[in-house]
Every structure is written in C-alpha cells, then in structure tokens.
Amino acid sequence: MTLPSALLLPKSAYTSQSWFEREQATIFENNWQFAGFTEDLPAPGDFLTVQAGRTSIMIIHGPDGELRAFHNMCRHRGTRLLRTCGKAGKAITCPYHDWSYDFKGNLIAVPQQKKNLPGWIKAN
Ligand code: FES
C-alpha cells in the first residue's frame, strides 16, 4: 500500500532549519510535555532535567517536599546548571564560576563577588 503524496511530509521537513524552528516553537515549546514521574524524585535534592523544545528544564525536589521546575540555566552567563538526573547536595552550584542557588531558585552565593571584579553583578 502506498500513501498518497498529499499525506507525506516534504523532504525539507527533515532538513530545513526553518521547519525545525517552527516545529520547536509550535509543538515542543508551546504544549504540555511529559517530564517524569513523581516517583523519580522521592527525596529532597533529587533532580532530573528534560528538554522542552530548545529549552533545558530542571525539576528538583525541595527540602519542603515541593517539586519545582526552572530553566536549567545560570543567570550569570547562561551555563547549563545540571545534567541528566541525580541528587544535588545542599545547593545547585554552577560549574563555570560557582554561583550557587537554593532549591527554590534563589541565588545564595557568588564566591568571586568578594574579589570586586569589573563586570560582576552583585547577588541580591
Ligand atoms: S555562568 Fe554560572 S556562575 Fe558564571
């Protein structure tokens, strides 16, 4: 059995950058996405990361029992904070310049801030 060509995607659907971007924006970044099961994060500090279109998302189990999702990106220079899944210690520390965040997404430490380097922004 052959499908009518009107039902098939054009070849460009598999190679076109603009097709990819439209697909990401309209399907994967604009709709509900399955991230995992609550059983995957049973204890405080447990985390997983998922991709929602072109955006990496982290989900972490807080010390208060709440599961929270954040953009998986450091607010300093945009470095990805967490990879795959696992258990965070007492905070999430960026691998680039060691800025640290608590499990509610608050910036809690900027080690280089004490050096008073130009271009560094102060933590709130
Ligand atoms: S990019 Fe994260 S601390 Fe600089």
CSV table of C-alpha atoms and ligand atoms in Angstrom, one decimal:
chain,number,residue,atom,x,y,z
A,1,MET,CA,0.0,0.0,0.0
A,2,THR,CA,1.3,3.4,-0.9
A,3,LEU,CA,0.3,6.6,0.8
A,4,PRO,CA,-1.0,9.5,-1.3
A,5,SER,CA,1.8,12.1,-1.6
A,6,ALA,CA,-0.6,14.7,-0.1
A,7,LEU,CA,-0.3,12.8,3.3
A,8,LEU,CA,3.5,12.7,3.3
A,9,LEU,CA,5.8,15.4,4.7
A,10,PRO,CA,8.0,17.1,2.1
A,11,LYS,CA,11.7,16.3,2.2
A,12,SER,CA,12.5,19.7,3.7
A,13,ALA,CA,10.7,18.6,6.9
A,14,TYR,CA,13.8,16.6,7.7
A,15,THR,CA,16.5,19.0,6.7
A,16,SER,CA,15.1,22.6,6.9
A,17,GLN,CA,16.3,24.8,9.7
A,18,SER,CA,13.1,27.0,9.4
A,19,TRP,CA,10.9,23.8,9.6
A,20,PHE,CA,12.8,22.7,12.7
A,21,GLU,CA,12.4,26.1,14.4
A,22,ARG,CA,8.7,26.3,13.6
A,23,GLU,CA,8.2,22.7,14.9
A,24,GLN,CA,10.0,23.5,18.1
A,25,ALA,CA,8.1,26.8,18.7
A,26,THR,CA,4.6,25.4,17.8
A,27,ILE,CA,4.8,21.9,19.2
A,28,PHE,CA,7.6,21.3,21.7
A,29,GLU,CA,7.7,24.8,23.3
A,30,ASN,CA,4.0,25.5,23.3
A,31,ASN,CA,2.4,22.4,24.7
A,32,TRP,CA,2.3,20.2,27.7
A,33,GLN,CA,5.4,18.0,27.9
A,34,PHE,CA,5.9,14.9,30.0
A,35,ALA,CA,8.9,15.3,32.2
A,36,GLY,CA,8.9,12.3,34.5
A,37,PHE,CA,7.1,10.6,37.4
A,38,THR,CA,7.0,12.0,40.9
A,39,GLU,CA,8.4,8.6,42.0
A,40,ASP,CA,11.6,9.6,40.1
A,41,LEU,CA,12.3,12.3,42.7
A,42,PRO,CA,11.4,10.8,46.0
A,43,ALA,CA,13.7,12.8,48.3
A,44,PRO,CA,14.9,16.4,48.8
A,45,GLY,CA,17.7,17.2,46.4
A,46,ASP,CA,16.7,14.6,43.8
A,47,PHE,CA,16.6,16.2,40.4
A,48,LEU,CA,16.1,15.5,36.7
A,49,THR,CA,16.5,17.5,33.6
A,50,VAL,CA,14.3,17.4,30.5
A,51,GLN,CA,14.4,19.2,27.1
A,52,ALA,CA,11.3,21.2,26.2
A,53,GLY,CA,11.9,22.3,22.6
A,54,ARG,CA,15.1,24.3,22.6
A,55,THR,CA,15.0,24.9,26.4
A,56,SER,CA,16.5,22.7,29.1
A,57,ILE,CA,14.4,22.4,32.2
A,58,MET,CA,15.4,21.2,35.7
A,59,ILE,CA,12.9,19.7,38.2
A,60,ILE,CA,14.1,19.4,41.7
A,61,HIS,CA,12.6,18.1,45.0
A,62,GLY,CA,12.9,20.8,47.6
A,63,PRO,CA,13.5,20.4,51.3
A,64,ASP,CA,9.9,21.4,51.9
A,65,GLY,CA,8.6,18.4,49.8
A,66,GLU,CA,7.7,20.6,46.8
A,67,LEU,CA,8.7,19.7,43.2
A,68,ARG,CA,9.8,22.9,41.3
A,69,ALA,CA,10.8,23.4,37.7
A,70,PHE,CA,13.2,26.0,36.5
A,71,HIS,CA,15.1,27.0,33.4
A,72,ASN,CA,18.3,25.0,33.6
A,73,MET,CA,20.5,28.0,33.1
A,74,CYS,CA,22.7,30.1,35.3
A,75,ARG,CA,21.6,33.7,35.5
A,76,HIS,CA,25.3,34.8,35.2
A,77,ARG,CA,26.4,33.7,31.8
A,78,GLY,CA,23.8,31.1,30.9
A,79,THR,CA,25.7,27.9,31.6
A,80,ARG,CA,23.7,24.8,32.0
A,81,LEU,CA,23.5,24.1,35.7
A,82,LEU,CA,22.5,20.4,35.9
A,83,ARG,CA,22.9,17.4,33.6
A,84,THR,CA,20.8,14.3,33.3
A,85,CYS,CA,19.5,13.3,36.8
A,86,GLY,CA,20.8,12.7,40.3
A,87,LYS,CA,21.0,14.2,43.8
A,88,ALA,CA,22.1,17.7,44.4
A,89,GLY,CA,23.9,18.4,47.7
A,90,LYS,CA,22.7,21.4,49.7
A,91,ALA,CA,22.6,23.8,46.7
A,92,ILE,CA,22.9,23.9,42.9
A,93,THR,CA,26.3,25.3,42.0
A,94,CYS,CA,27.1,26.5,38.6
A,95,PRO,CA,30.2,24.6,37.1
A,96,TYR,CA,31.5,27.8,35.5
A,97,HIS,CA,32.1,30.4,38.2
A,98,ASP,CA,30.5,28.7,41.2
A,99,TRP,CA,27.4,30.8,41.7
A,100,SER,CA,25.0,28.8,43.9
A,101,TYR,CA,21.3,28.6,44.0
A,102,ASP,CA,18.9,27.1,46.6
A,103,PHE,CA,16.2,24.6,45.6
A,104,LYS,CA,13.7,27.5,45.3
A,105,GLY,CA,15.8,29.1,42.6
A,106,ASN,CA,17.2,31.9,44.7
A,107,LEU,CA,20.8,33.0,44.2
A,108,ILE,CA,22.5,32.4,47.5
A,109,ALA,CA,26.3,32.7,46.8
A,110,VAL,CA,28.6,34.5,44.4
A,111,PRO,CA,32.2,33.5,45.5
A,112,GLN,CA,34.0,35.9,43.2
A,113,GLN,CA,31.9,38.8,44.4
A,114,LYS,CA,34.4,39.4,47.2
A,115,LYS,CA,37.2,40.0,44.6
A,116,ASN,CA,35.2,43.0,43.4
A,117,LEU,CA,36.0,42.2,39.7
A,118,PRO,CA,34.7,44.5,37.0
A,119,GLY,CA,31.7,43.1,35.2
A,120,TRP,CA,30.4,41.0,38.1
A,121,ILE,CA,26.9,41.7,39.2
A,122,LYS,CA,26.1,41.6,42.9
A,123,ALA,CA,23.8,38.9,44.2
A,124,ASN,CA,20.5,40.3,45.7
B,1,FES,S1,27.9,31.2,34.3
B,1,FES,FE1,27.3,30.4,36.1
B,1,FES,S2,28.5,31.4,37.6
B,1,FES,FE2,29.2,32.2,35.8
